[in-house]
XYZ file of C-alpha atoms in Angstrom:
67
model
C 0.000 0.000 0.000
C 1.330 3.619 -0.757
C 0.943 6.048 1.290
C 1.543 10.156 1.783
C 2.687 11.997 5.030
C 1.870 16.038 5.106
C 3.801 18.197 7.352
C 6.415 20.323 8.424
C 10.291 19.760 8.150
C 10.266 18.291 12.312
C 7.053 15.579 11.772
C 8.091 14.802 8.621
C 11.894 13.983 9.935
C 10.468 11.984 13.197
C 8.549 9.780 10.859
C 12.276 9.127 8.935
C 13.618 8.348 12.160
C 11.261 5.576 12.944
C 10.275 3.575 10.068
C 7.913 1.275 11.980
C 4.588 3.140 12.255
C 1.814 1.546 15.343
C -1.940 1.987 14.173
C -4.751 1.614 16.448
C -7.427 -0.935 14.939
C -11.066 -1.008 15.094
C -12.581 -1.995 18.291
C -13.376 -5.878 17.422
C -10.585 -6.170 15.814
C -6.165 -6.516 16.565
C -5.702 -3.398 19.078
C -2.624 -2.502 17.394
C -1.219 -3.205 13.695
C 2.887 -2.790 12.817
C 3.607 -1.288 9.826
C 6.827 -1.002 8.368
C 7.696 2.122 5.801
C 9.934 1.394 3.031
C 10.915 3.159 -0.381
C 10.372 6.852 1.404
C 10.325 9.333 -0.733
C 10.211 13.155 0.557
C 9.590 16.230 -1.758
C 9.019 19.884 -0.667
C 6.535 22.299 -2.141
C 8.781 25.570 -3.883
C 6.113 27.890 -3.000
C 5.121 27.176 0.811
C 7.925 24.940 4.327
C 5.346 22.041 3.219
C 7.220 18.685 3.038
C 5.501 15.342 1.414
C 6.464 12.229 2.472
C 5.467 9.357 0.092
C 5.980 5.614 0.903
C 4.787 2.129 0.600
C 4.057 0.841 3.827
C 4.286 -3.230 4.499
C 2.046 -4.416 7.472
C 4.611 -6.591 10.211
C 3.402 -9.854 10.857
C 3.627 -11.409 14.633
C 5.953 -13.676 15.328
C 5.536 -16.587 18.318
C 9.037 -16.533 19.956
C 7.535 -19.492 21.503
C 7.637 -22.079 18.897
């Protein structure tokens, strides 16, 4: 899945710094999905301090350390 970050120079550089992104999931459902970002691309707009961050984002599958 691809997706796009908006923001400023500082949230777009803390989502850089941690590539591993925790999503809260509907109420039924997995509290919490891992997703990993990969092939990050960021881009500025000329005209305004708007950065874009673009990247396809992998979901992280649980692992049993007990098997």
């Amino acid at each position: 899945m691809r997706v796009s970050f908006y923001g400023t120079d500082e949230e777009i550089t803390r989502l850089c710094e941690r590539p591993i992104l925790a999503v809260l999931g509907p109420r039924h459902a997995q509290p919490v999905l891992a997703f990993e970002l990969f092939n990050v691309r960021v881009t500025t707009d000329p005209y305004q301090t708007t950065f874009r961050l673009v990247a396809d984002l992998s979901e992280i599958q649980e692992r049993n350390e007990r098997d």
